[in-house]
PDB file of N, CA, C and O in Angstrom:
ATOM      1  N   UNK A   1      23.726  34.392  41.253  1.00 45.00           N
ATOM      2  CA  UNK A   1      24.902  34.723  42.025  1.00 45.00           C
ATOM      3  C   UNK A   1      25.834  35.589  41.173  1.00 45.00           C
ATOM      4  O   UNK A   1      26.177  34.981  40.159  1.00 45.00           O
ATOM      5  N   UNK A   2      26.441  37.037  41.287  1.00 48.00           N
ATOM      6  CA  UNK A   2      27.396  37.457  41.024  1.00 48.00           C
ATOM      7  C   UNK A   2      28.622  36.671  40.735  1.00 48.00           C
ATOM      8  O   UNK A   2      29.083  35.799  41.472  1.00 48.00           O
ATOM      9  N   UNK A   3      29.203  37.132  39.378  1.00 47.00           N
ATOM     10  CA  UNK A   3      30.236  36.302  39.316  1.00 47.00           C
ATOM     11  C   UNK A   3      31.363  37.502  40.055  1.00 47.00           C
ATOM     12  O   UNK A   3      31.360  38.733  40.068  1.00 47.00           O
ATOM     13  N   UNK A   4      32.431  36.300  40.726  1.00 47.00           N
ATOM     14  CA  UNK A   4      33.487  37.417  41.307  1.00 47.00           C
ATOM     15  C   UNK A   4      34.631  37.751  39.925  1.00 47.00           C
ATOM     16  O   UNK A   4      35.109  37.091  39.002  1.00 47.00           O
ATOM     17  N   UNK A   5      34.707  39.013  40.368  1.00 52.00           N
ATOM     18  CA  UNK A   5      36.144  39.298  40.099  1.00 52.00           C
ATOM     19  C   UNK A   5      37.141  39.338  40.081  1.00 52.00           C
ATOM     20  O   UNK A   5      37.592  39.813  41.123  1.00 52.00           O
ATOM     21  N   UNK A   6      38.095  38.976  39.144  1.00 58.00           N
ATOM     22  CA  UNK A   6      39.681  38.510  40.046  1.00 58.00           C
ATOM     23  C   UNK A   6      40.370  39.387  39.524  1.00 58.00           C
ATOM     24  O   UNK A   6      39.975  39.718  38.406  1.00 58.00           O
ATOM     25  N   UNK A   7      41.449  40.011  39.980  1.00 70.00           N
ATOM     26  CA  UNK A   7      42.389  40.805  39.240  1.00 70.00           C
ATOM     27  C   UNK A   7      43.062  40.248  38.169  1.00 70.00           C
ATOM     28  O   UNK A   7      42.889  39.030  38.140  1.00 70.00           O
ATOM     29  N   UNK A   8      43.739  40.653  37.307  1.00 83.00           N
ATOM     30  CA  UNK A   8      44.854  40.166  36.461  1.00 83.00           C
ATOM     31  C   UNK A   8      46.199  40.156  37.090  1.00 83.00           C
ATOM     32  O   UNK A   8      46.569  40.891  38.005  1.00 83.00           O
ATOM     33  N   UNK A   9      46.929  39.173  36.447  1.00 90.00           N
ATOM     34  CA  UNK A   9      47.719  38.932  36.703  1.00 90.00           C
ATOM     35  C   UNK A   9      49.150  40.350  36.730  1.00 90.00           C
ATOM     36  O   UNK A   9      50.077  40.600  37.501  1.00 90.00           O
ATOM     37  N   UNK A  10      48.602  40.999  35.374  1.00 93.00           N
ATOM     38  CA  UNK A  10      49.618  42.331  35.047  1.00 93.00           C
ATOM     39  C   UNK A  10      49.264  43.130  35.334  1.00 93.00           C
ATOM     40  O   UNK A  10      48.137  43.579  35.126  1.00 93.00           O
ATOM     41  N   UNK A  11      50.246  43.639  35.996  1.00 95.00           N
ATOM     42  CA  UNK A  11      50.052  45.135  36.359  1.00 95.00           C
ATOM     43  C   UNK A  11      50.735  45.890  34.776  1.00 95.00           C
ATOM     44  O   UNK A  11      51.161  45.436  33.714  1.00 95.00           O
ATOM     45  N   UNK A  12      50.506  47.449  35.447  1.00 97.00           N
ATOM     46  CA  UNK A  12      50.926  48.404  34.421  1.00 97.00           C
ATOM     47  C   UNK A  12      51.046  49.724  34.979  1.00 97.00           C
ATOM     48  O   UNK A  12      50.340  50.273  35.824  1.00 97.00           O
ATOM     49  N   UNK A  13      52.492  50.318  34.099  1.00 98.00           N
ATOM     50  CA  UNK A  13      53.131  51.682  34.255  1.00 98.00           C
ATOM     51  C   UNK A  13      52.043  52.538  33.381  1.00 98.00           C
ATOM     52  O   UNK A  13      51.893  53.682  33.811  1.00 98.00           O
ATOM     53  N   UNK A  14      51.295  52.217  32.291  1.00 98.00           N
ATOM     54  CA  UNK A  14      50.785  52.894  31.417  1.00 98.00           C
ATOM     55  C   UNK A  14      50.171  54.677  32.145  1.00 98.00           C
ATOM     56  O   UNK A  14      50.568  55.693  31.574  1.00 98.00           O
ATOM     57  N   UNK A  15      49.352  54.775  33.223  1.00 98.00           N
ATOM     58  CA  UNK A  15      49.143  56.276  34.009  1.00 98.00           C
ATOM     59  C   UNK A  15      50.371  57.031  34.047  1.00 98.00           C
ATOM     60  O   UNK A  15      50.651  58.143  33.601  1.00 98.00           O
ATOM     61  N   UNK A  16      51.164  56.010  34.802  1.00 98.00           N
ATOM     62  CA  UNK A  16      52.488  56.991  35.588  1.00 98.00           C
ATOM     63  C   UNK A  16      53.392  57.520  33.662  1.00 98.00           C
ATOM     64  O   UNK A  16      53.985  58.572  33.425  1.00 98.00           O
ATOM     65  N   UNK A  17      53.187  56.541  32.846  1.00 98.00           N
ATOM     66  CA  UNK A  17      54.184  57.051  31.514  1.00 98.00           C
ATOM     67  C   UNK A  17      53.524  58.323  30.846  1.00 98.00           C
ATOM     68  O   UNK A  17      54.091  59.390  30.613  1.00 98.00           O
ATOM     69  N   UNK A  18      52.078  57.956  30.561  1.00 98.00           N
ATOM     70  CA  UNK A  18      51.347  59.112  30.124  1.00 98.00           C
ATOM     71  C   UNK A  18      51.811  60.170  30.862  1.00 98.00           C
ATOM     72  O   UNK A  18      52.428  60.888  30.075  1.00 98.00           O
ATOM     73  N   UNK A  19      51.828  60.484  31.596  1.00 98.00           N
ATOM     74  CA  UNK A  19      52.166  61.945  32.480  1.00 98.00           C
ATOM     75  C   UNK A  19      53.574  62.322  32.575  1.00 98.00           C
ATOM     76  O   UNK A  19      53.959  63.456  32.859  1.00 98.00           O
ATOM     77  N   UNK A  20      54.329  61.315  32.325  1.00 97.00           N
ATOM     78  CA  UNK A  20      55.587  61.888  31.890  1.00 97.00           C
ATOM     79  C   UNK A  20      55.767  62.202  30.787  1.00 97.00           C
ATOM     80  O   UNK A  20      56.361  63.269  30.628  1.00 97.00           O
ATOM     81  N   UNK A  21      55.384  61.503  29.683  1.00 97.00           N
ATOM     82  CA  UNK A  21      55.504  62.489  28.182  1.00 97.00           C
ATOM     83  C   UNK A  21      54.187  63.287  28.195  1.00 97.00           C
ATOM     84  O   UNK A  21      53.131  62.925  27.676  1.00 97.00           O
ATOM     85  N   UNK A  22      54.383  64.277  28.779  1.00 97.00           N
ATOM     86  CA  UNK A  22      53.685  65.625  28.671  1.00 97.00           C
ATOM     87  C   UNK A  22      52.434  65.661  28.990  1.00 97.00           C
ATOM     88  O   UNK A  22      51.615  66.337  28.366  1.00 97.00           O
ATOM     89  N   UNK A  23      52.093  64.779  30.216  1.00 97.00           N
ATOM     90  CA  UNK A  23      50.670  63.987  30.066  1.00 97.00           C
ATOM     91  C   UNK A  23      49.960  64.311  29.045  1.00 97.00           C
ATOM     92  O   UNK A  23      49.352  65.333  28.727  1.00 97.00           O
ATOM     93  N   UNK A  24      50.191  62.836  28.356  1.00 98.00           N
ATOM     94  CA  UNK A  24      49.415  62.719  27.705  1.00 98.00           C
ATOM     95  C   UNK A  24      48.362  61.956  27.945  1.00 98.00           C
ATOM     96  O   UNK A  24      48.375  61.123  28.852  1.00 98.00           O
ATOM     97  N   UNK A  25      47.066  62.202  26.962  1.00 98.00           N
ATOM     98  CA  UNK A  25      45.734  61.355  27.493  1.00 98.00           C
ATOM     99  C   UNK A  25      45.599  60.375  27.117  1.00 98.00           C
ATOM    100  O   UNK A  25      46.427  59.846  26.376  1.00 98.00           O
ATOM    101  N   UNK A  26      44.528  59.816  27.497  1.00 98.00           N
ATOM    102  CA  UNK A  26      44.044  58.302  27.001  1.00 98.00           C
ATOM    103  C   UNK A  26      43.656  58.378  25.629  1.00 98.00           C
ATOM    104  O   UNK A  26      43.846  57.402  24.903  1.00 98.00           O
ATOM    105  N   UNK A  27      43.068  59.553  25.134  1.00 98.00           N
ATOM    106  CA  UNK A  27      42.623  59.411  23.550  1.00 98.00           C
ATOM    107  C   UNK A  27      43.924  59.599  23.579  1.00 98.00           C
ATOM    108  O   UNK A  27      44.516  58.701  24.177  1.00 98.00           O
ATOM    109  N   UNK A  28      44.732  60.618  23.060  1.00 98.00           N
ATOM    110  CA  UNK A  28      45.838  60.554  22.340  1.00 98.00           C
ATOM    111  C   UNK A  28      46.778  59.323  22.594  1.00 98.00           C
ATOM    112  O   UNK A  28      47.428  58.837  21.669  1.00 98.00           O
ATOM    113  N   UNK A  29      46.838  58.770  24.037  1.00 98.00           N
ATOM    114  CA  UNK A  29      47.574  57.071  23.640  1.00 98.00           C
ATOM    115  C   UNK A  29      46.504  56.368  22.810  1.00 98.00           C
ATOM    116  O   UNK A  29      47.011  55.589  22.003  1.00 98.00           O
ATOM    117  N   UNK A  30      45.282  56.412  22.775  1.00 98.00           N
ATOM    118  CA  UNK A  30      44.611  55.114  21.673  1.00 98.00           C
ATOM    119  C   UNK A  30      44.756  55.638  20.432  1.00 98.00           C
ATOM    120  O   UNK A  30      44.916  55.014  19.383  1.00 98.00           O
ATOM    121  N   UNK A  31      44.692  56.828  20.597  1.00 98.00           N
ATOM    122  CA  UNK A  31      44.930  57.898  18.944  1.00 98.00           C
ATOM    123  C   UNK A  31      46.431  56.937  18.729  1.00 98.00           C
ATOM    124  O   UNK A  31      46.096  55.943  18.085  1.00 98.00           O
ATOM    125  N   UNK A  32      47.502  56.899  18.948  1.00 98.00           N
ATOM    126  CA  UNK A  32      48.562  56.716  18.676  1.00 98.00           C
ATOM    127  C   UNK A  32      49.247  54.777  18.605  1.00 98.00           C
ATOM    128  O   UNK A  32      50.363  54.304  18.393  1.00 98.00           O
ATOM    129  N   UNK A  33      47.807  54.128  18.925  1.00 98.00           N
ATOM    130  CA  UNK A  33      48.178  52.813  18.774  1.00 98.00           C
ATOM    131  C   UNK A  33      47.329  52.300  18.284  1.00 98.00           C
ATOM    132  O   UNK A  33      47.267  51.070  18.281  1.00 98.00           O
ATOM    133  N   UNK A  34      46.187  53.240  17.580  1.00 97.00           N
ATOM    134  CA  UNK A  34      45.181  52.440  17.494  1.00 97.00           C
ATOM    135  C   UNK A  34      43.976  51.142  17.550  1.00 97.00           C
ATOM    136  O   UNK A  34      43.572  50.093  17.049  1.00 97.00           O
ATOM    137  N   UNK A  35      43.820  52.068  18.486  1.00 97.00           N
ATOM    138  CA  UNK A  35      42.188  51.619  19.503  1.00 97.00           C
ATOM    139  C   UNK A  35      41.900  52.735  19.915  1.00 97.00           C
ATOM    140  O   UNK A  35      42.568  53.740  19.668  1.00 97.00           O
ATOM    141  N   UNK A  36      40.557  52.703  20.802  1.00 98.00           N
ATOM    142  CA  UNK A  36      39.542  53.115  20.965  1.00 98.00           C
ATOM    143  C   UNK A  36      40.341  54.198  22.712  1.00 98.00           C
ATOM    144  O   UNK A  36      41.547  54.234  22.957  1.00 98.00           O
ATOM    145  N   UNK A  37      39.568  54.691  23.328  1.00 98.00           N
ATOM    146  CA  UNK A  37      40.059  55.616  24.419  1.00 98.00           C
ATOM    147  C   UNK A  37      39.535  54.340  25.671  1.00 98.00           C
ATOM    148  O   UNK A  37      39.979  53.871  26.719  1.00 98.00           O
ATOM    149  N   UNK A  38      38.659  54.218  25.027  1.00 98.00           N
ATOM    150  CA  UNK A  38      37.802  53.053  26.286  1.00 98.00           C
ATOM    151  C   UNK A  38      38.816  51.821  26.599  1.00 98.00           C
ATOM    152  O   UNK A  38      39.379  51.549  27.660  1.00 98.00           O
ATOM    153  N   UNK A  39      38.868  51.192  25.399  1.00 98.00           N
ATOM    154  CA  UNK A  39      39.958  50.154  25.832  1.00 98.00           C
ATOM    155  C   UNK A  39      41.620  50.238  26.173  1.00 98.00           C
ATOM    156  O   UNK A  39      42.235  49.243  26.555  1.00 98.00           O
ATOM    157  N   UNK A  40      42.275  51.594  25.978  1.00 98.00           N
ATOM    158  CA  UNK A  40      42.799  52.118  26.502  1.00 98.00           C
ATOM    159  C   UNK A  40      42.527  52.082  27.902  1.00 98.00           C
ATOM    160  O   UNK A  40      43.090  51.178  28.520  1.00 98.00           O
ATOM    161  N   UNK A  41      41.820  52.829  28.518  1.00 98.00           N
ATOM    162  CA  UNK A  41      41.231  52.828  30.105  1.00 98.00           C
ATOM    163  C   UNK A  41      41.212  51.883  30.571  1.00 98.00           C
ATOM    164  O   UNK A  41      41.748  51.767  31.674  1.00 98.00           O
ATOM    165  N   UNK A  42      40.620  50.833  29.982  1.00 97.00           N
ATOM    166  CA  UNK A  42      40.243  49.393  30.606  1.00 97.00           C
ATOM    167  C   UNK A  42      41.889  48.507  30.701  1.00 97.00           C
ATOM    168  O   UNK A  42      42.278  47.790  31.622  1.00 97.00           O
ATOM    169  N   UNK A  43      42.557  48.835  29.524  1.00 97.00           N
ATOM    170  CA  UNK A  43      44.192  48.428  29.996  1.00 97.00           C
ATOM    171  C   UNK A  43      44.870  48.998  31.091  1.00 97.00           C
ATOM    172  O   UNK A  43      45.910  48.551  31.575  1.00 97.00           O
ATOM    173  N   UNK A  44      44.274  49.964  31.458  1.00 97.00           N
ATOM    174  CA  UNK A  44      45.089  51.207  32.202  1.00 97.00           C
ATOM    175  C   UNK A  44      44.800  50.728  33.870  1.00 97.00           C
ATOM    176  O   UNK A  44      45.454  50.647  34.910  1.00 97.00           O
ATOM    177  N   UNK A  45      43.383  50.471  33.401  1.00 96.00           N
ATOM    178  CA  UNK A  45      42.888  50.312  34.869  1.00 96.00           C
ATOM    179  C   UNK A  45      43.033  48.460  35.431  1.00 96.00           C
ATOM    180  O   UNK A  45      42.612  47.960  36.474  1.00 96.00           O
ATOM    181  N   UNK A  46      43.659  47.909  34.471  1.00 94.00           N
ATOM    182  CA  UNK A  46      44.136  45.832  34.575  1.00 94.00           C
ATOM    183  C   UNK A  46      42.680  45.584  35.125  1.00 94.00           C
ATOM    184  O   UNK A  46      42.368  45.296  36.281  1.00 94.00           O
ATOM    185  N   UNK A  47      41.532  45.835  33.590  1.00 95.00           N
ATOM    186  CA  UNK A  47      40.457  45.116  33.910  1.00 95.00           C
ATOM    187  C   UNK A  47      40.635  43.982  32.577  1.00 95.00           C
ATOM    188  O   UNK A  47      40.208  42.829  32.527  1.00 95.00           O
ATOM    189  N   UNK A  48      41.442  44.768  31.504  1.00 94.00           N
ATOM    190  CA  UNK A  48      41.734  43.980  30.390  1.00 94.00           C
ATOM    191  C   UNK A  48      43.058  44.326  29.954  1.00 94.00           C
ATOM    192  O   UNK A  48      43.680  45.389  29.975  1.00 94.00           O
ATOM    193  N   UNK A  49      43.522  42.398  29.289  1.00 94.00           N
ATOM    194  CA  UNK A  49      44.772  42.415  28.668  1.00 94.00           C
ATOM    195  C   UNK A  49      44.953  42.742  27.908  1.00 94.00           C
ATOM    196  O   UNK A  49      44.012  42.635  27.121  1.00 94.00           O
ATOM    197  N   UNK A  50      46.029  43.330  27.425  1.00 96.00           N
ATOM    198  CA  UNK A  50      46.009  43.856  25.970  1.00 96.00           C
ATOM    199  C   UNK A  50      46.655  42.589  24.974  1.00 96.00           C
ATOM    200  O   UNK A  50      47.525  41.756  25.230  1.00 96.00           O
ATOM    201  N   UNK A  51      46.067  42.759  24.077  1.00 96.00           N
ATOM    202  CA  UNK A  51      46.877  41.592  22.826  1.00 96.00           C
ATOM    203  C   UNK A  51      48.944  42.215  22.666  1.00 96.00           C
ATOM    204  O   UNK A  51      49.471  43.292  22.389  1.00 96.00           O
ATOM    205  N   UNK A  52      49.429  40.951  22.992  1.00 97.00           N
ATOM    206  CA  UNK A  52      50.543  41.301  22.611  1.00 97.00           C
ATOM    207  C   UNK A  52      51.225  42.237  21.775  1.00 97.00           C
ATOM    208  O   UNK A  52      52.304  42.703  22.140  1.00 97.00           O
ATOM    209  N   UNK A  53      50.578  42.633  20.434  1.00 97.00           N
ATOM    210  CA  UNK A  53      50.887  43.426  19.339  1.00 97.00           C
ATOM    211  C   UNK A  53      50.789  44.806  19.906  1.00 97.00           C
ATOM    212  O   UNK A  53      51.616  45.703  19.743  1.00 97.00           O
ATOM    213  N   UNK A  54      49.253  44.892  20.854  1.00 97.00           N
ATOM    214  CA  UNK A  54      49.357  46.429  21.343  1.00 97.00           C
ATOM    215  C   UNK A  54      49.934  46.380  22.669  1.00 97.00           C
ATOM    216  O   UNK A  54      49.709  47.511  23.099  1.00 97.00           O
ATOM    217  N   UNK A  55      50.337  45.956  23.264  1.00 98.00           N
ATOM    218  CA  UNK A  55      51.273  45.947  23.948  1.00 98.00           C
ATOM    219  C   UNK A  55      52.249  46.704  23.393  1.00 98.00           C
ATOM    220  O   UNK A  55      52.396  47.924  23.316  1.00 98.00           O
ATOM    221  N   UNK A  56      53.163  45.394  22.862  1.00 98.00           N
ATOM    222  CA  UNK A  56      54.425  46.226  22.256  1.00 98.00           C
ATOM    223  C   UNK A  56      54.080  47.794  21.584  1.00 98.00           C
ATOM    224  O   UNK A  56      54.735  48.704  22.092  1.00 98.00           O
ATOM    225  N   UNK A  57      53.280  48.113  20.682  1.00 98.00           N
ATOM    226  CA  UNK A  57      53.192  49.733  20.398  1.00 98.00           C
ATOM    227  C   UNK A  57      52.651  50.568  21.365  1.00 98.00           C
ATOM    228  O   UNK A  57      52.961  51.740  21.151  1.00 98.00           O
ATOM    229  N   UNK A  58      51.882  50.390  22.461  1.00 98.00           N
ATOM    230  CA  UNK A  58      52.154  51.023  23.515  1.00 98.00           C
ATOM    231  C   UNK A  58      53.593  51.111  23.986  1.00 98.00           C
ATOM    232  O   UNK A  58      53.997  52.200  23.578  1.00 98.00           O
ATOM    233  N   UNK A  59      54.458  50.560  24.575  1.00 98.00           N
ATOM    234  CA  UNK A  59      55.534  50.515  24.574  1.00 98.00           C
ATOM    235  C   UNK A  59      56.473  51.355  23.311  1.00 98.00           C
ATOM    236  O   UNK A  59      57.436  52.096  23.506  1.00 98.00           O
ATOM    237  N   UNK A  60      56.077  51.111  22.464  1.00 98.00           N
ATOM    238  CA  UNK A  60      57.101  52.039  21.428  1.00 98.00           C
ATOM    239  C   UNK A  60      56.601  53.735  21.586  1.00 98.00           C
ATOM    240  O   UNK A  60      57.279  54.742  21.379  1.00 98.00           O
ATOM    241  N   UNK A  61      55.240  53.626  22.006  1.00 98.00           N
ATOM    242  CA  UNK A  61      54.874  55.249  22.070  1.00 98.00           C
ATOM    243  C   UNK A  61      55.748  56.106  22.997  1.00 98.00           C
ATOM    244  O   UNK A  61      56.251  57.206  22.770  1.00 98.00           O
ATOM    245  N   UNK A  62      55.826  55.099  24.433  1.00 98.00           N
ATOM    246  CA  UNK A  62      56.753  55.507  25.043  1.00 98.00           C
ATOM    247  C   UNK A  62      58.316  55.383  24.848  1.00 98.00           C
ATOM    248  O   UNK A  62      59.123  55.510  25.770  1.00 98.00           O
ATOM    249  N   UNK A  63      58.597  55.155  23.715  1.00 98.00           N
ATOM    250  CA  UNK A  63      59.800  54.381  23.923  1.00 98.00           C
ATOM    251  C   UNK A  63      60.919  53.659  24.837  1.00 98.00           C
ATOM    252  O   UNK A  63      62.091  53.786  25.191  1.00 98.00           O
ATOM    253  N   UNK A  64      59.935  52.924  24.967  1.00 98.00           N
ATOM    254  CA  UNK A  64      60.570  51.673  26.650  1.00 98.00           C
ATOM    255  C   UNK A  64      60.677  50.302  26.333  1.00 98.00           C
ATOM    256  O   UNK A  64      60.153  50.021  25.255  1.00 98.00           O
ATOM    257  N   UNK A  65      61.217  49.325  26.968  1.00 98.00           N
ATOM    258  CA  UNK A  65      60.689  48.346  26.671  1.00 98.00           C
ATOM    259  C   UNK A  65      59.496  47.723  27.161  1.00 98.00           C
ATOM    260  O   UNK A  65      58.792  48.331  27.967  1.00 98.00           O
ATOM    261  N   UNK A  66      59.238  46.745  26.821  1.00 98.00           N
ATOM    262  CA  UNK A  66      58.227  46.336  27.007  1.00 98.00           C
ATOM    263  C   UNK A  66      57.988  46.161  28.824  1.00 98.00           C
ATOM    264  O   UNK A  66      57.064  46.711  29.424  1.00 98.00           O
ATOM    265  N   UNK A  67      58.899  45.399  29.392  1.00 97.00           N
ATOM    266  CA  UNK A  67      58.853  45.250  30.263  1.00 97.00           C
ATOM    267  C   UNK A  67      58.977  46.670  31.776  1.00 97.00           C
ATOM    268  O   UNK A  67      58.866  46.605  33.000  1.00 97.00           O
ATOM    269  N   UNK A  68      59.149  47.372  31.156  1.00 98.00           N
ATOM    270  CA  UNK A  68      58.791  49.014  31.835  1.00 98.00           C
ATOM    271  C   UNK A  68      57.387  49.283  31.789  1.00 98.00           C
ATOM    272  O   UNK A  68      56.969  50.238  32.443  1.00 98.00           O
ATOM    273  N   UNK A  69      56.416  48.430  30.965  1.00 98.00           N
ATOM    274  CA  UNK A  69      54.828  49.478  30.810  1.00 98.00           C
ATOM    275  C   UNK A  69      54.744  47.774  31.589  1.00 98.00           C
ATOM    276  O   UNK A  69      54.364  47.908  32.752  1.00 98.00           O
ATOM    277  N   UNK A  70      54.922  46.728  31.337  1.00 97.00           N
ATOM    278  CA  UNK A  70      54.125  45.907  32.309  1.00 97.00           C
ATOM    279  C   UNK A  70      54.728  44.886  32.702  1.00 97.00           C
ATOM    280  O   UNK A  70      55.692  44.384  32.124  1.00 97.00           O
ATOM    281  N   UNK A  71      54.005  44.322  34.140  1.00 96.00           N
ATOM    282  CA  UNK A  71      54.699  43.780  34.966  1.00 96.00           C
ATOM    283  C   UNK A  71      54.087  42.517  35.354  1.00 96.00           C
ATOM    284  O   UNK A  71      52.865  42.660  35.370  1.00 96.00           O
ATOM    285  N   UNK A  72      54.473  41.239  35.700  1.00 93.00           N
ATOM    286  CA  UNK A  72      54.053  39.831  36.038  1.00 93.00           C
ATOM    287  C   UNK A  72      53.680  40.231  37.325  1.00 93.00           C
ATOM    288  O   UNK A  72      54.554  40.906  37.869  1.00 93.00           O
ATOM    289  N   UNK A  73      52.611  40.031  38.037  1.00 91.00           N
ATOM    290  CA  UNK A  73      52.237  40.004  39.195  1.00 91.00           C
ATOM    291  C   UNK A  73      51.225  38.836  40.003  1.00 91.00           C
ATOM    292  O   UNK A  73      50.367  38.848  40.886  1.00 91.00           O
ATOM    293  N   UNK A  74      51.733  38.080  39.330  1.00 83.00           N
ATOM    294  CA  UNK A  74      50.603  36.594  39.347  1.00 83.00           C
ATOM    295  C   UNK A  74      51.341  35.752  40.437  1.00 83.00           C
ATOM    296  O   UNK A  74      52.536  35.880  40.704  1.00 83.00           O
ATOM    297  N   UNK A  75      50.643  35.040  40.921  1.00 82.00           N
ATOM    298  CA  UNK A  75      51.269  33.957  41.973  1.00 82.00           C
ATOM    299  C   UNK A  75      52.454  32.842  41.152  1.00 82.00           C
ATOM    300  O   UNK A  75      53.535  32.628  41.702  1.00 82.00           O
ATOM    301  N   UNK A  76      52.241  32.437  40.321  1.00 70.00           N
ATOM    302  CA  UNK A  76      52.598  31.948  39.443  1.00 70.00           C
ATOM    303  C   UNK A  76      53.933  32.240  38.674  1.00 70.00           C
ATOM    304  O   UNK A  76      53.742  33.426  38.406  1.00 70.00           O
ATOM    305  N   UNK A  77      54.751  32.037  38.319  1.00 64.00           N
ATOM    306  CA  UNK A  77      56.049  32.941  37.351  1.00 64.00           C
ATOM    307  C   UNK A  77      55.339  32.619  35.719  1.00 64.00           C
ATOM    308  O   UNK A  77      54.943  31.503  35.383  1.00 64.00           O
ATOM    309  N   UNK A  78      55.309  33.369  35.180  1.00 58.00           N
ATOM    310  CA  UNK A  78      55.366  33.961  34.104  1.00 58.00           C
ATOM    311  C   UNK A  78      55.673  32.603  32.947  1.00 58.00           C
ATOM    312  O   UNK A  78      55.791  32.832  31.743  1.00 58.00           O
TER     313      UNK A  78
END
């Protein structure tokens, strides 16, 4: 049996920010927080969480807070 898929709980600004600072790409955001372009994508696209630490430096790339690149979207509060 297929296992199902569930969404995550967080969403994320990470697409819509890239393209405001000058779209930029997915390598150059993993270039700039170091990781990979892939797991970049996979944050981008809320198939995976990011560890708190890259979180926050995503967030500093853009300079936002944290809570501008991502968002609680769970049934649940936070």
């Amino acid at each position: 049996m297929a296992r199902e898929e569930r969404a995550l709980p967080i969403a994320n600004q990470i697409r819509r920010l890239r393209f405001e600072h000058g779209e930029m790409t997915q390598g150059q955001l993993a270039e700039k927080i170091g990781m990979t372009r892939q797991t970049v994508a996979a944050i981008e696209a809320g198939k995976y969480s990011p560890s708190l630490e890259a979180a926050f430096r995503i967030a500093a790339v853009f300079g936002v807070r944290l809570e501008e690149v991502f968002q609680w979207v769970g049934d649940a509060p936070p």
